[in-house]
């Protein structure tokens, strides 16, 4: 079986994680990789000696054998790399958020669409077992009528310790957990409930105007269904990330990214208990959908156009 040839731009936290997922999957062959940080380039060369480390992002994109370009760099750089990949006739798999400036992101999406570039944005829960099951239960009427949703997240420290090398995440200009994490759940609310509209919102920032938000509250209207958003950082305790859809017959709660519970009014019951690790079980499904996108087949991963809609909602919440 022939392998899909992929070039990688960005070898930080997400880029190195994606390289590992693709390497273990076995259906990908790397034509080249690049990162501006020498330490990241050296780490990749050490851990994945089969990956050529190239001199520039342009070299990665222009590599004649590459069919797919994965962009794992900070969001402010996505537009330039995406449009360069489009100009070179390569499919695009890009990290979220799509960007931080709506005008720039709009130009990026328009350029991708004008070029006919196959593309997907890495809202990786879109392919998960938990979201698939919840989608099916909504469709078959198991929830009854959906009457509301709650998105709740708390981070004792932001950025988290494993993101220490991604310093941009702590700054207001392009970081913050609202863009980085809450965007995942805005996307899920859109897919599972309906298109969101920001009804109200309030964001609190620290005294240093350069730093990102510490607290956010918002009310979304998703096709007539209210979805409440609560986010905070700081304060000792375990991190909390969950999204609950409240139904008249049964309610479903996605927690810790990939795990799912439901209730008919009693205690929360664990769903998908037969799968030992729902996070790693998602990786083959994720790669299935990346390859489907690259081949022009239906994919559960959102397009850049859909990610632009998520970005617009997130930026509206941040503006209050």
GROMACS .gro file of C-alpha atoms in nm:
model
  320
    1UNK     CA    1   0.000   0.000   0.000
    2UNK     CA    2   0.140   0.338  -0.098
    3UNK     CA    3   0.186   0.590   0.180
    4UNK     CA    4   0.069   0.951   0.183
    5UNK     CA    5   0.366   1.184   0.165
    6UNK     CA    6   0.343   1.464   0.421
    7UNK     CA    7   0.548   1.772   0.503
    8UNK     CA    8   0.538   1.922   0.853
    9UNK     CA    9   0.568   2.289   0.950
   10UNK     CA   10   0.595   2.338   1.326
   11UNK     CA   11   0.754   2.087   1.562
   12UNK     CA   12   0.642   2.225   1.896
   13UNK     CA   13   0.395   2.059   2.132
   14UNK     CA   14   0.124   1.985   1.876
   15UNK     CA   15   0.355   1.932   1.581
   16UNK     CA   16   0.570   1.676   1.759
   17UNK     CA   17   0.257   1.502   1.889
   18UNK     CA   18   0.114   1.482   1.537
   19UNK     CA   19   0.441   1.349   1.398
   20UNK     CA   20   0.423   1.070   1.657
   21UNK     CA   21   0.061   0.987   1.571
   22UNK     CA   22   0.134   0.975   1.198
   23UNK     CA   23   0.451   0.772   1.249
   24UNK     CA   24   0.272   0.510   1.457
   25UNK     CA   25  -0.018   0.499   1.212
   26UNK     CA   26   0.205   0.365   0.936
   27UNK     CA   27   0.016   0.520   0.641
   28UNK     CA   28   0.233   0.830   0.613
   29UNK     CA   29   0.580   0.904   0.483
   30UNK     CA   30   0.751   1.230   0.576
   31UNK     CA   31   0.910   1.434   0.299
   32UNK     CA   32   1.043   1.702   0.532
   33UNK     CA   33   0.988   1.904   0.847
   34UNK     CA   34   1.086   2.245   0.980
   35UNK     CA   35   1.055   2.460   1.291
   36UNK     CA   36   1.214   2.799   1.369
   37UNK     CA   37   1.352   2.663   1.698
   38UNK     CA   38   1.678   2.475   1.671
   39UNK     CA   39   1.589   2.274   1.983
   40UNK     CA   40   1.268   2.148   1.820
   41UNK     CA   41   1.452   2.055   1.500
   42UNK     CA   42   1.717   1.864   1.695
   43UNK     CA   43   1.458   1.683   1.906
   44UNK     CA   44   1.271   1.569   1.596
   45UNK     CA   45   1.592   1.456   1.427
   46UNK     CA   46   1.679   1.256   1.739
   47UNK     CA   47   1.337   1.097   1.792
   48UNK     CA   48   1.245   1.048   1.425
   49UNK     CA   49   1.567   0.999   1.227
   50UNK     CA   50   1.364   0.903   0.918
   51UNK     CA   51   1.227   1.259   0.886
   52UNK     CA   52   1.439   1.500   0.677
   53UNK     CA   53   1.485   1.830   0.859
   54UNK     CA   54   1.471   2.106   0.599
   55UNK     CA   55   1.598   2.465   0.602
   56UNK     CA   56   1.271   2.655   0.569
   57UNK     CA   57   0.892   2.624   0.557
   58UNK     CA   58   0.911   2.701   0.186
   59UNK     CA   59   1.132   2.395   0.137
   60UNK     CA   60   0.875   2.178   0.315
   61UNK     CA   61   0.591   2.308   0.096
   62UNK     CA   62   0.787   2.300  -0.228
   63UNK     CA   63   0.905   1.944  -0.179
   64UNK     CA   64   0.777   1.784  -0.497
   65UNK     CA   65   0.678   1.456  -0.335
   66UNK     CA   66   0.462   1.608  -0.059
   67UNK     CA   67   0.087   1.556  -0.108
   68UNK     CA   68  -0.023   1.695   0.227
   69UNK     CA   69   0.112   1.982   0.438
   70UNK     CA   70   0.049   1.972   0.811
   71UNK     CA   71   0.077   2.313   0.981
   72UNK     CA   72   0.135   2.298   1.357
   73UNK     CA   73   0.267   2.651   1.407
   74UNK     CA   74   0.108   2.932   1.615
   75UNK     CA   75  -0.213   3.070   1.460
   76UNK     CA   76  -0.072   3.404   1.347
   77UNK     CA   77   0.134   3.216   1.085
   78UNK     CA   78  -0.141   2.991   0.949
   79UNK     CA   79  -0.254   3.217   0.667
   80UNK     CA   80   0.088   3.244   0.500
   81UNK     CA   81   0.161   2.873   0.518
   82UNK     CA   82  -0.189   2.771   0.411
   83UNK     CA   83  -0.189   2.994   0.105
   84UNK     CA   84   0.160   2.878   0.010
   85UNK     CA   85   0.043   2.517   0.032
   86UNK     CA   86  -0.259   2.605  -0.183
   87UNK     CA   87  -0.039   2.772  -0.444
   88UNK     CA   88   0.176   2.458  -0.456
   89UNK     CA   89  -0.129   2.235  -0.507
   90UNK     CA   90  -0.094   2.053  -0.176
   91UNK     CA   91  -0.374   1.945   0.057
   92UNK     CA   92  -0.374   2.122   0.397
   93UNK     CA   93  -0.416   1.986   0.749
   94UNK     CA   94  -0.388   2.276   0.993
   95UNK     CA   95  -0.403   2.324   1.368
   96UNK     CA   96  -0.667   2.536   1.535
   97UNK     CA   97  -0.750   2.809   1.607
   98UNK     CA   98  -0.761   2.905   1.242
   99UNK     CA   99  -0.620   3.247   1.328
  100UNK     CA  100  -0.664   3.549   1.556
  101UNK     CA  101  -0.754   3.816   1.300
  102UNK     CA  102  -1.089   3.759   1.128
  103UNK     CA  103  -0.998   3.955   0.815
  104UNK     CA  104  -0.676   3.758   0.767
  105UNK     CA  105  -0.855   3.429   0.829
  106UNK     CA  106  -1.127   3.527   0.584
  107UNK     CA  107  -0.862   3.591   0.318
  108UNK     CA  108  -0.704   3.255   0.400
  109UNK     CA  109  -1.034   3.071   0.355
  110UNK     CA  110  -1.114   3.258   0.034
  111UNK     CA  111  -0.770   3.168  -0.104
  112UNK     CA  112  -0.808   2.801  -0.018
  113UNK     CA  113  -1.152   2.786  -0.175
  114UNK     CA  114  -1.045   2.973  -0.489
  115UNK     CA  115  -0.759   2.727  -0.536
  116UNK     CA  116  -0.981   2.427  -0.471
  117UNK     CA  117  -0.747   2.318  -0.191
  118UNK     CA  118  -0.862   2.018   0.009
  119UNK     CA  119  -0.831   2.117   0.373
  120UNK     CA  120  -0.916   2.022   0.729
  121UNK     CA  121  -0.865   2.189   1.066
  122UNK     CA  122  -0.762   1.977   1.363
  123UNK     CA  123  -1.064   1.982   1.591
  124UNK     CA  124  -0.974   1.627   1.680
  125UNK     CA  125  -1.282   1.549   1.890
  126UNK     CA  126  -1.483   1.558   1.569
  127UNK     CA  127  -1.374   1.201   1.494
  128UNK     CA  128  -1.399   1.065   1.850
  129UNK     CA  129  -1.609   0.771   1.969
  130UNK     CA  130  -1.783   0.995   2.225
  131UNK     CA  131  -1.897   1.250   1.969
  132UNK     CA  132  -2.005   0.976   1.727
  133UNK     CA  133  -2.218   0.811   1.996
  134UNK     CA  134  -2.369   1.142   2.107
  135UNK     CA  135  -2.448   1.231   1.745
  136UNK     CA  136  -2.627   0.899   1.698
  137UNK     CA  137  -2.823   0.937   2.023
  138UNK     CA  138  -2.939   1.285   1.925
  139UNK     CA  139  -3.045   1.156   1.583
  140UNK     CA  140  -3.240   0.856   1.718
  141UNK     CA  141  -3.427   1.069   1.973
  142UNK     CA  142  -3.267   0.919   2.284
  143UNK     CA  143  -3.217   1.265   2.438
  144UNK     CA  144  -3.569   1.379   2.363
  145UNK     CA  145  -3.575   1.754   2.310
  146UNK     CA  146  -3.247   1.935   2.370
  147UNK     CA  147  -3.318   2.217   2.613
  148UNK     CA  148  -2.971   2.354   2.687
  149UNK     CA  149  -2.599   2.303   2.713
  150UNK     CA  150  -2.317   2.395   2.949
  151UNK     CA  151  -1.948   2.434   2.863
  152UNK     CA  152  -1.732   2.449   3.175
  153UNK     CA  153  -1.355   2.463   3.199
  154UNK     CA  154  -1.099   2.548   3.463
  155UNK     CA  155  -0.720   2.545   3.445
  156UNK     CA  156  -0.522   2.581   3.766
  157UNK     CA  157  -0.237   2.711   3.552
  158UNK     CA  158  -0.238   2.859   3.203
  159UNK     CA  159  -0.049   2.772   2.994
  160UNK     CA  160  -0.033   2.421   3.133
  161UNK     CA  161   0.307   2.280   3.230
  162UNK     CA  162   0.335   2.070   2.915
  163UNK     CA  163   0.286   2.387   2.708
  164UNK     CA  164   0.581   2.569   2.867
  165UNK     CA  165   0.764   2.599   2.535
  166UNK     CA  166   0.462   2.759   2.366
  167UNK     CA  167   0.505   3.095   2.538
  168UNK     CA  168   0.266   3.273   2.298
  169UNK     CA  169  -0.025   3.094   2.469
  170UNK     CA  170  -0.008   3.326   2.771
  171UNK     CA  171  -0.042   3.648   2.574
  172UNK     CA  172  -0.362   3.825   2.481
  173UNK     CA  173  -0.252   3.890   2.120
  174UNK     CA  174  -0.297   3.530   2.001
  175UNK     CA  175  -0.313   3.304   2.307
  176UNK     CA  176  -0.551   3.223   2.588
  177UNK     CA  177  -0.755   2.916   2.670
  178UNK     CA  178  -1.067   3.058   2.503
  179UNK     CA  179  -0.904   3.036   2.162
  180UNK     CA  180  -0.697   2.727   2.236
  181UNK     CA  181  -0.947   2.509   2.426
  182UNK     CA  182  -1.292   2.663   2.428
  183UNK     CA  183  -1.287   2.673   2.048
  184UNK     CA  184  -1.309   2.292   2.047
  185UNK     CA  185  -1.637   2.307   2.236
  186UNK     CA  186  -1.780   2.593   2.034
  187UNK     CA  187  -1.723   2.367   1.733
  188UNK     CA  188  -1.894   2.075   1.908
  189UNK     CA  189  -2.189   2.291   2.011
  190UNK     CA  190  -2.223   2.397   1.648
  191UNK     CA  191  -2.213   2.041   1.516
  192UNK     CA  192  -2.430   1.880   1.784
  193UNK     CA  193  -2.682   2.156   1.863
  194UNK     CA  194  -2.677   2.434   1.603
  195UNK     CA  195  -2.509   2.747   1.472
  196UNK     CA  196  -2.415   2.974   1.766
  197UNK     CA  197  -2.486   3.341   1.817
  198UNK     CA  198  -2.328   3.529   2.108
  199UNK     CA  199  -2.606   3.679   2.322
  200UNK     CA  200  -2.391   3.806   2.610
  201UNK     CA  201  -2.039   3.773   2.738
  202UNK     CA  202  -1.784   3.907   2.983
  203UNK     CA  203  -1.409   3.854   2.987
  204UNK     CA  204  -1.172   3.938   3.271
  205UNK     CA  205  -0.802   4.006   3.217
  206UNK     CA  206  -0.509   4.044   3.461
  207UNK     CA  207  -0.352   4.381   3.538
  208UNK     CA  208  -0.082   4.327   3.275
  209UNK     CA  209  -0.257   4.421   2.947
  210UNK     CA  210  -0.029   4.191   2.747
  211UNK     CA  211  -0.158   3.876   2.918
  212UNK     CA  212  -0.455   3.662   2.817
  213UNK     CA  213  -0.789   3.622   2.990
  214UNK     CA  214  -0.832   3.464   3.333
  215UNK     CA  215  -1.214   3.436   3.332
  216UNK     CA  216  -1.485   3.429   3.070
  217UNK     CA  217  -1.862   3.386   3.082
  218UNK     CA  218  -2.095   3.386   2.784
  219UNK     CA  219  -2.439   3.287   2.668
  220UNK     CA  220  -2.473   3.139   2.321
  221UNK     CA  221  -2.790   3.083   2.126
  222UNK     CA  222  -2.739   2.767   1.920
  223UNK     CA  223  -3.034   2.749   1.681
  224UNK     CA  224  -3.264   2.860   1.961
  225UNK     CA  225  -3.102   2.645   2.232
  226UNK     CA  226  -2.919   2.830   2.514
  227UNK     CA  227  -2.561   2.718   2.579
  228UNK     CA  228  -2.382   2.868   2.880
  229UNK     CA  229  -2.004   2.908   2.889
  230UNK     CA  230  -1.793   2.933   3.205
  231UNK     CA  231  -1.414   2.949   3.197
  232UNK     CA  232  -1.147   3.030   3.455
  233UNK     CA  233  -0.778   2.991   3.526
  234UNK     CA  234  -0.585   3.014   3.852
  235UNK     CA  235  -0.665   2.847   4.181
  236UNK     CA  236  -0.547   2.512   4.314
  237UNK     CA  237  -0.735   2.208   4.192
  238UNK     CA  238  -0.768   1.964   3.905
  239UNK     CA  239  -0.828   2.095   3.557
  240UNK     CA  240  -1.187   2.067   3.438
  241UNK     CA  241  -1.305   2.044   3.078
  242UNK     CA  242  -1.661   1.934   3.008
  243UNK     CA  243  -1.956   1.988   2.777
  244UNK     CA  244  -2.305   1.881   2.880
  245UNK     CA  245  -2.608   1.858   2.651
  246UNK     CA  246  -2.929   1.857   2.850
  247UNK     CA  247  -3.220   1.659   2.704
  248UNK     CA  248  -3.577   1.595   2.825
  249UNK     CA  249  -3.522   1.216   2.818
  250UNK     CA  250  -3.147   1.178   2.868
  251UNK     CA  251  -2.847   1.407   2.899
  252UNK     CA  252  -2.490   1.350   2.783
  253UNK     CA  253  -2.169   1.489   2.929
  254UNK     CA  254  -1.837   1.486   2.745
  255UNK     CA  255  -1.555   1.528   2.998
  256UNK     CA  256  -1.177   1.535   2.988
  257UNK     CA  257  -1.189   1.565   2.611
  258UNK     CA  258  -1.276   1.209   2.508
  259UNK     CA  259  -1.478   1.045   2.786
  260UNK     CA  260  -1.857   1.032   2.792
  261UNK     CA  261  -2.128   0.993   3.057
  262UNK     CA  262  -2.507   0.999   3.039
  263UNK     CA  263  -2.801   1.017   3.279
  264UNK     CA  264  -3.176   0.962   3.267
  265UNK     CA  265  -3.214   1.149   3.595
  266UNK     CA  266  -3.009   0.926   3.821
  267UNK     CA  267  -2.632   0.910   3.869
  268UNK     CA  268  -2.406   0.969   3.572
  269UNK     CA  269  -2.334   0.643   3.387
  270UNK     CA  270  -2.014   0.575   3.194
  271UNK     CA  271  -2.055   0.525   2.821
  272UNK     CA  272  -1.808   0.336   2.598
  273UNK     CA  273  -1.655   0.160   2.900
  274UNK     CA  274  -1.548  -0.127   2.674
  275UNK     CA  275  -1.281   0.097   2.516
  276UNK     CA  276  -0.978   0.113   2.744
  277UNK     CA  277  -0.832   0.445   2.628
  278UNK     CA  278  -1.066   0.664   2.427
  279UNK     CA  279  -0.791   0.917   2.352
  280UNK     CA  280  -0.555   0.677   2.176
  281UNK     CA  281  -0.849   0.488   2.024
  282UNK     CA  282  -0.934   0.809   1.838
  283UNK     CA  283  -0.600   0.836   1.660
  284UNK     CA  284  -0.671   0.580   1.383
  285UNK     CA  285  -1.013   0.739   1.329
  286UNK     CA  286  -0.852   1.082   1.311
  287UNK     CA  287  -0.601   0.964   1.051
  288UNK     CA  288  -0.879   0.791   0.854
  289UNK     CA  289  -1.049   1.128   0.821
  290UNK     CA  290  -0.729   1.315   0.734
  291UNK     CA  291  -0.668   1.070   0.450
  292UNK     CA  292  -1.030   1.090   0.337
  293UNK     CA  293  -0.999   1.470   0.319
  294UNK     CA  294  -0.676   1.444   0.121
  295UNK     CA  295  -0.842   1.209  -0.126
  296UNK     CA  296  -1.148   1.428  -0.168
  297UNK     CA  297  -1.379   1.194   0.021
  298UNK     CA  298  -1.623   1.286   0.303
  299UNK     CA  299  -1.446   1.367   0.630
  300UNK     CA  300  -1.568   1.440   0.982
  301UNK     CA  301  -1.294   1.700   1.028
  302UNK     CA  302  -1.416   2.057   0.980
  303UNK     CA  303  -1.303   2.265   0.687
  304UNK     CA  304  -1.130   2.601   0.715
  305UNK     CA  305  -1.465   2.765   0.633
  306UNK     CA  306  -1.625   2.596   0.934
  307UNK     CA  307  -1.326   2.685   1.153
  308UNK     CA  308  -1.364   3.049   1.047
  309UNK     CA  309  -1.719   3.043   1.183
  310UNK     CA  310  -1.586   2.905   1.513
  311UNK     CA  311  -1.320   3.176   1.522
  312UNK     CA  312  -1.583   3.447   1.470
  313UNK     CA  313  -1.782   3.316   1.768
  314UNK     CA  314  -1.472   3.291   1.989
  315UNK     CA  315  -1.355   3.642   1.907
  316UNK     CA  316  -1.706   3.777   1.971
  317UNK     CA  317  -1.702   3.614   2.316
  318UNK     CA  318  -1.362   3.766   2.393
  319UNK     CA  319  -1.489   4.109   2.293
  320UNK     CA  320  -1.788   4.063   2.524
   0.00000   0.00000   0.00000
